[in-house]
XYZ file of N, CA and C in Angstrom:
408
model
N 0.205 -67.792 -45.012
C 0.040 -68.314 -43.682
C 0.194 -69.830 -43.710
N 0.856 -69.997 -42.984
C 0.834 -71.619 -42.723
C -0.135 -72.632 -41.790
N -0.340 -73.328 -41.967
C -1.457 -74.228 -41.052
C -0.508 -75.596 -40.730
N -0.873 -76.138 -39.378
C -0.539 -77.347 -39.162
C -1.885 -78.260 -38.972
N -2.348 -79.757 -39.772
C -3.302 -80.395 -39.074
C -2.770 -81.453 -38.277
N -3.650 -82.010 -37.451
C -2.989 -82.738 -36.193
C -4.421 -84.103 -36.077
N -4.230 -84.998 -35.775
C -5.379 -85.845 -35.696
C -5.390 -85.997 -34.418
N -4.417 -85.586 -33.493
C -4.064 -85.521 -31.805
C -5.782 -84.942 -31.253
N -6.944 -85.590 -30.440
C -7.860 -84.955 -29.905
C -7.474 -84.694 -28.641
N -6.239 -85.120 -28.247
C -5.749 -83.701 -27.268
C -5.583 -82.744 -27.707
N -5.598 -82.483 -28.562
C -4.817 -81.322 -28.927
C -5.809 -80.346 -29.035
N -7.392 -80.800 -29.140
C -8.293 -79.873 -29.514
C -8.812 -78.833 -28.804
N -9.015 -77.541 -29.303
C -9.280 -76.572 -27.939
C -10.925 -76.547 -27.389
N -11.227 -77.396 -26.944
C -12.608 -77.631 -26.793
C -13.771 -76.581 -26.470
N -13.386 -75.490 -25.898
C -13.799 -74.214 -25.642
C -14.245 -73.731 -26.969
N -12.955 -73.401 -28.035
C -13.079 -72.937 -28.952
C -14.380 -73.874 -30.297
N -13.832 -74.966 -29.617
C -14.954 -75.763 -30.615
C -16.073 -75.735 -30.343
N -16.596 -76.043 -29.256
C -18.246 -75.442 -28.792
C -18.373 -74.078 -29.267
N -17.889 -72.897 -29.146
C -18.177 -71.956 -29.770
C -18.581 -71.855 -31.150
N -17.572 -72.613 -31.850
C -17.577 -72.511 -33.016
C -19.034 -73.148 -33.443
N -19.422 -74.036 -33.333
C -20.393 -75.248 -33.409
C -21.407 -75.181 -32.743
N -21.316 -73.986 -31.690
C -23.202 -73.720 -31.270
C -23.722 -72.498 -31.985
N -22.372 -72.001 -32.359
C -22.629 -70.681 -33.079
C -22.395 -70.088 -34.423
N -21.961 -70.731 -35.081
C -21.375 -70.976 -36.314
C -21.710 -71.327 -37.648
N -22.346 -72.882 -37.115
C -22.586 -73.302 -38.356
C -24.372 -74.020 -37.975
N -24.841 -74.136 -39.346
C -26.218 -74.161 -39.090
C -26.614 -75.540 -38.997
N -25.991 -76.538 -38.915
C -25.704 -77.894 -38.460
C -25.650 -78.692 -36.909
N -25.375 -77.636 -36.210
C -24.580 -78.373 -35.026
C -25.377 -77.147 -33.900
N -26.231 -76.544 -34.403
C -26.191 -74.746 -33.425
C -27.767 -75.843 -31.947
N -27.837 -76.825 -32.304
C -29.182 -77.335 -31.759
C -28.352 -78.577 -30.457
N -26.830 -78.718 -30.558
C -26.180 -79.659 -29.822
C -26.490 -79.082 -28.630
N -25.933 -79.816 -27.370
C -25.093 -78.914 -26.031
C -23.792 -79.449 -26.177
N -23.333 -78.471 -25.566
C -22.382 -78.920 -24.953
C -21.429 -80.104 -24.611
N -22.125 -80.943 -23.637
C -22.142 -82.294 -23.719
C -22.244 -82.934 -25.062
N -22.949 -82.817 -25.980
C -23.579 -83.670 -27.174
C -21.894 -83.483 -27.608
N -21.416 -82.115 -28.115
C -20.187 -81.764 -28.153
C -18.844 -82.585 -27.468
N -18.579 -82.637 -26.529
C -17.721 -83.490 -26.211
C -18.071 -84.171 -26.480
N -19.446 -85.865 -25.921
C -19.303 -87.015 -26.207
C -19.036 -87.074 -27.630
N -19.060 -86.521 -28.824
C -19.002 -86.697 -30.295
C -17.476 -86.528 -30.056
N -16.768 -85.508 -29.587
C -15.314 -85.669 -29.749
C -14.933 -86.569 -29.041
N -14.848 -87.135 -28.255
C -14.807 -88.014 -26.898
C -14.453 -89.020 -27.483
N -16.090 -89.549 -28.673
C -16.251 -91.115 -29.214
C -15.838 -90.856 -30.776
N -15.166 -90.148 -31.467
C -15.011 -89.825 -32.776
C -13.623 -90.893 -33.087
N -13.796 -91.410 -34.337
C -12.989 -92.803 -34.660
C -11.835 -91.765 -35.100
N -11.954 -90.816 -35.376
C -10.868 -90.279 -35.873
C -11.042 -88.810 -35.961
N -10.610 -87.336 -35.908
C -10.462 -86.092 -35.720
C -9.597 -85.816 -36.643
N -9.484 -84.674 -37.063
C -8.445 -83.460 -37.960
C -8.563 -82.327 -37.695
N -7.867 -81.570 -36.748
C -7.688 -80.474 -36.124
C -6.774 -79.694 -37.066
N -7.031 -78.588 -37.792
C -5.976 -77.296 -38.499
C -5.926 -76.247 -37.227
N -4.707 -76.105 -37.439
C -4.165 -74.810 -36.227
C -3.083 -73.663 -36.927
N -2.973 -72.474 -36.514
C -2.282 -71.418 -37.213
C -0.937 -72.089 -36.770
N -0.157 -72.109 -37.473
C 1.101 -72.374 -37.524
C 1.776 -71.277 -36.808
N 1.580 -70.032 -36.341
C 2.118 -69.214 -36.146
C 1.883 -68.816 -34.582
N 0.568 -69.039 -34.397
C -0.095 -68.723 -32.617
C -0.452 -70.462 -31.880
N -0.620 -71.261 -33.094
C -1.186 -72.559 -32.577
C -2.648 -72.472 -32.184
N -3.432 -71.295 -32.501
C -4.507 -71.181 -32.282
C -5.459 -71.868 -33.165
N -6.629 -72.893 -33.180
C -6.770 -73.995 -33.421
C -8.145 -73.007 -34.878
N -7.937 -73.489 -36.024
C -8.852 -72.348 -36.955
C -9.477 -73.771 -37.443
N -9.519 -74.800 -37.565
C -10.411 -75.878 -38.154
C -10.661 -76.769 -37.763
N -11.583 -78.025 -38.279
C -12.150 -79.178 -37.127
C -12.683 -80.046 -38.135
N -12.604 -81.522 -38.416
C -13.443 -82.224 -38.830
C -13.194 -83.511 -37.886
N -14.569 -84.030 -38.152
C -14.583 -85.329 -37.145
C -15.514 -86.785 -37.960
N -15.151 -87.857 -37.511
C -15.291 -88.798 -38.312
C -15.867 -89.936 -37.614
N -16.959 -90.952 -37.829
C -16.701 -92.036 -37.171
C -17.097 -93.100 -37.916
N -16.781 -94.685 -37.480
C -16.645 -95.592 -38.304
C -16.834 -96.764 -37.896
N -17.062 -97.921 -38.607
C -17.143 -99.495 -38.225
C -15.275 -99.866 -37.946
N -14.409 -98.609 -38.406
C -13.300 -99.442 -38.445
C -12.618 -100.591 -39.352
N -13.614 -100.901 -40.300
C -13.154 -102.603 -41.191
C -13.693 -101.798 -42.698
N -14.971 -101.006 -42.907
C -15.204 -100.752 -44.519
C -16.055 -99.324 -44.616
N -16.563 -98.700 -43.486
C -17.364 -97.350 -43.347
C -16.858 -96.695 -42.543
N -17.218 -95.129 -43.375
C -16.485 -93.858 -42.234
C -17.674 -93.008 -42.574
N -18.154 -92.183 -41.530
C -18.902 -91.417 -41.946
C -18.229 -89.715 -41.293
N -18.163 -88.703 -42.423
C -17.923 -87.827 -41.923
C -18.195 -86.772 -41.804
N -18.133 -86.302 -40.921
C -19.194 -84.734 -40.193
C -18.240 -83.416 -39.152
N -19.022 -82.754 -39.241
C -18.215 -81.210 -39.018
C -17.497 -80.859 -39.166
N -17.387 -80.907 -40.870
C -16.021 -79.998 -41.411
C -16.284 -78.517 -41.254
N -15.246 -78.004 -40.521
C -15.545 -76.632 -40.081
C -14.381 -75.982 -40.208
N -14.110 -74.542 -41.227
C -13.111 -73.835 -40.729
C -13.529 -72.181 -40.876
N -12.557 -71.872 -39.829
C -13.088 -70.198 -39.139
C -12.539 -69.455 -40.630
N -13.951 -68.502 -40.391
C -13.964 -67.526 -41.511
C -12.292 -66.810 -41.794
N -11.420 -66.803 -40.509
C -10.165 -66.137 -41.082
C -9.328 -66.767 -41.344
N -9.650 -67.960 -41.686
C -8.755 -69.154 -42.391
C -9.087 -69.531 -43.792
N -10.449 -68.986 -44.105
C -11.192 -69.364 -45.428
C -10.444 -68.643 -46.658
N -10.470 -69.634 -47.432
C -10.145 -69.247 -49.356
C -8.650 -69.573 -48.786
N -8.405 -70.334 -48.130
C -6.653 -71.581 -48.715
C -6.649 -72.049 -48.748
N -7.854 -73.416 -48.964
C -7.823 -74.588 -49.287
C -8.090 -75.762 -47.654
N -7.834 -74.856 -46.461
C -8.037 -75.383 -45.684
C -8.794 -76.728 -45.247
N -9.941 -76.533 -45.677
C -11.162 -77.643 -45.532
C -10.738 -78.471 -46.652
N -10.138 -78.504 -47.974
C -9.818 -79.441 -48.947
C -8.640 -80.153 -48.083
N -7.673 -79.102 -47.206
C -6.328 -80.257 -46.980
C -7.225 -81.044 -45.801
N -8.053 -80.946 -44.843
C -8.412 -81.210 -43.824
C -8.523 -82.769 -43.960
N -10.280 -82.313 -45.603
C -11.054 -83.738 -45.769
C -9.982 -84.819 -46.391
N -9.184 -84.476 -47.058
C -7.726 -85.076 -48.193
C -6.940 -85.972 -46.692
N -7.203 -85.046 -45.351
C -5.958 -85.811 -44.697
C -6.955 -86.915 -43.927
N -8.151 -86.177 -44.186
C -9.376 -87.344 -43.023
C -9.705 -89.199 -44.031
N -10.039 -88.399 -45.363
C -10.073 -89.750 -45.939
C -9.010 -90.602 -46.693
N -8.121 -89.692 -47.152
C -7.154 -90.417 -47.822
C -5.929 -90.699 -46.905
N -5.459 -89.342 -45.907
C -4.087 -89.776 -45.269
C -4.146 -90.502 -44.101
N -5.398 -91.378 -43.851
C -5.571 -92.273 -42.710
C -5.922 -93.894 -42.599
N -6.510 -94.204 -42.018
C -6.484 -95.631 -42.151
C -7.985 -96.183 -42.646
N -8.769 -95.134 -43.163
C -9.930 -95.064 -43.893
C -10.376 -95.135 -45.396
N -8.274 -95.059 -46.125
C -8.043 -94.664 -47.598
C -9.075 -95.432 -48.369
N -9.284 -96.718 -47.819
C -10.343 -97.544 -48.729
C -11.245 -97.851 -48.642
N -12.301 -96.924 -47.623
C -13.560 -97.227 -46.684
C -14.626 -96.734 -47.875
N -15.558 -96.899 -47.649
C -17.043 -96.626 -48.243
C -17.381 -95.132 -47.325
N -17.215 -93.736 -47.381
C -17.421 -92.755 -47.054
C -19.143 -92.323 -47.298
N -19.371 -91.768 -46.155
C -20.398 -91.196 -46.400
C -20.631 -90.113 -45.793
N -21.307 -88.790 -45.845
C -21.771 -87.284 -45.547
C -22.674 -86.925 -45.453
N -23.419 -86.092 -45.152
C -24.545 -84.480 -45.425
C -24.091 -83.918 -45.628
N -24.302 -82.782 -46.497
C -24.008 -81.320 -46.651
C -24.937 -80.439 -47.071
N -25.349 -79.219 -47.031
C -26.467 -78.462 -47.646
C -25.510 -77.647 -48.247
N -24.023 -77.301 -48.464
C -23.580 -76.108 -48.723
C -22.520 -76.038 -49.256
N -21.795 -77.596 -49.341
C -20.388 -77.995 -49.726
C -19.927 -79.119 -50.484
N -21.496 -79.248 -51.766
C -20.999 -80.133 -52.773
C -19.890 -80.471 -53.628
N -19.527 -78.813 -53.744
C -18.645 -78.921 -54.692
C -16.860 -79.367 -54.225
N -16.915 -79.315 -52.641
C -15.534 -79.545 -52.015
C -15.499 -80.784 -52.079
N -16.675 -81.598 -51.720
C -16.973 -83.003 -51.751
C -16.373 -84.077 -52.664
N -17.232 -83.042 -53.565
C -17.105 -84.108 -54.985
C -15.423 -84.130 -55.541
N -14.926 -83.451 -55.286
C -13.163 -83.505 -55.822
C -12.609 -84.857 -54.861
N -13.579 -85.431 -53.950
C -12.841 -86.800 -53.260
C -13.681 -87.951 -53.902
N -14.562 -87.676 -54.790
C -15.259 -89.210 -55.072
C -16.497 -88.832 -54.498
N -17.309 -88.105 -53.747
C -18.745 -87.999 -53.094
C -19.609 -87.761 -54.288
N -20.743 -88.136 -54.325
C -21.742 -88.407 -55.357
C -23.038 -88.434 -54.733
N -24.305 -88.425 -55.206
C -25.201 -88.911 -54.707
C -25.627 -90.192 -54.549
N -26.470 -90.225 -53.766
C -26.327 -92.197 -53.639
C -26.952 -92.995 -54.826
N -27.012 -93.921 -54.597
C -27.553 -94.807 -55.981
C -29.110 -94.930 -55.123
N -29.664 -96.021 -55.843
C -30.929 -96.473 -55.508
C -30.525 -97.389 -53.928
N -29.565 -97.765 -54.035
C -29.842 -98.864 -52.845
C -29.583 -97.977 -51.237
N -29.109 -96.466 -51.858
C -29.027 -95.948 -49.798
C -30.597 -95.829 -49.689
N -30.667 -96.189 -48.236
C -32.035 -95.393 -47.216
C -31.244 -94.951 -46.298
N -32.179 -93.791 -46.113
C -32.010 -93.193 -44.442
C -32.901 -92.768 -44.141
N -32.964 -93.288 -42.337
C -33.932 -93.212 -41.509
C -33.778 -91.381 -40.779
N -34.375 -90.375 -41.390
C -33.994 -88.803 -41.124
C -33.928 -88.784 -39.566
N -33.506 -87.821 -38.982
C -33.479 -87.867 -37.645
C -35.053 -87.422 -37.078
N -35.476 -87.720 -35.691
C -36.550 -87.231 -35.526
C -36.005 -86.721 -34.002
N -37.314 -85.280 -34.132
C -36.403 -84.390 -32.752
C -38.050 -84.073 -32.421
């Protein structure tokens, strides 16, 4: 099967992505709607995978950034009938390396996807990160 990715956020099927992302993954299932768009809306940069064959949109990552030395990136997502081709490796490969981020200071969460991570350079932090956890 072939895949096309696209960084076009027109291009994204927004329907399909709220679905995916209230229901899907155990990250994002607490957004609305709204929270959903404004994140695509204000995202410094997107990577949309789509079936090459229907154009029906099977993956999603989204990114945002200072623009000059940090990217931080979040909701790498691809649909279970796209999984085991590497999908999410070409996604993150085109988010940090094939963009204008190649030399940024990257940063993530993940509970579930160390090991995709780490084939780009992701590590745990040294002594000098803090983070302030979210409070809900």
């Amino acid at each position: 099967m072939t895949y096309i990715l696209s960084t076009d956020k027109e291009r994204v099927d927004r329907d399909w992505l709220w679905t995916q992302l209230s229901t899907n993954v155990y990250w994002a299932k607490w957004r609305t709607r709204a929270d959903v768009e404004a994140q695509l809306d204000n995202a410094w940069r997107i990577v949309g995978a789509y079936d090459g064959k229907t154009g029906g949109m099977v993956g999603y990552a989204r990114a945002f950034s200072d623009g000059v030395a940090l990217a931080y990136l979040a909701d790498v997502y691809v649909h279970e009938s796209a999984r085991g081709r590497s999908l999410g490796k070409a996604m993150v490969q085109e988010m940090i390396d094939g963009g204008p981020g190649a030399n940024f200071r990257w940063m993530l969460h993940t509970g579930d996807a160390h090991r995709l991570y780490e084939q780009f350079g992701f590590s745990e932090p040294d002594a000098r990160y803090m983070e302030r956890r979210e409070v809900r």
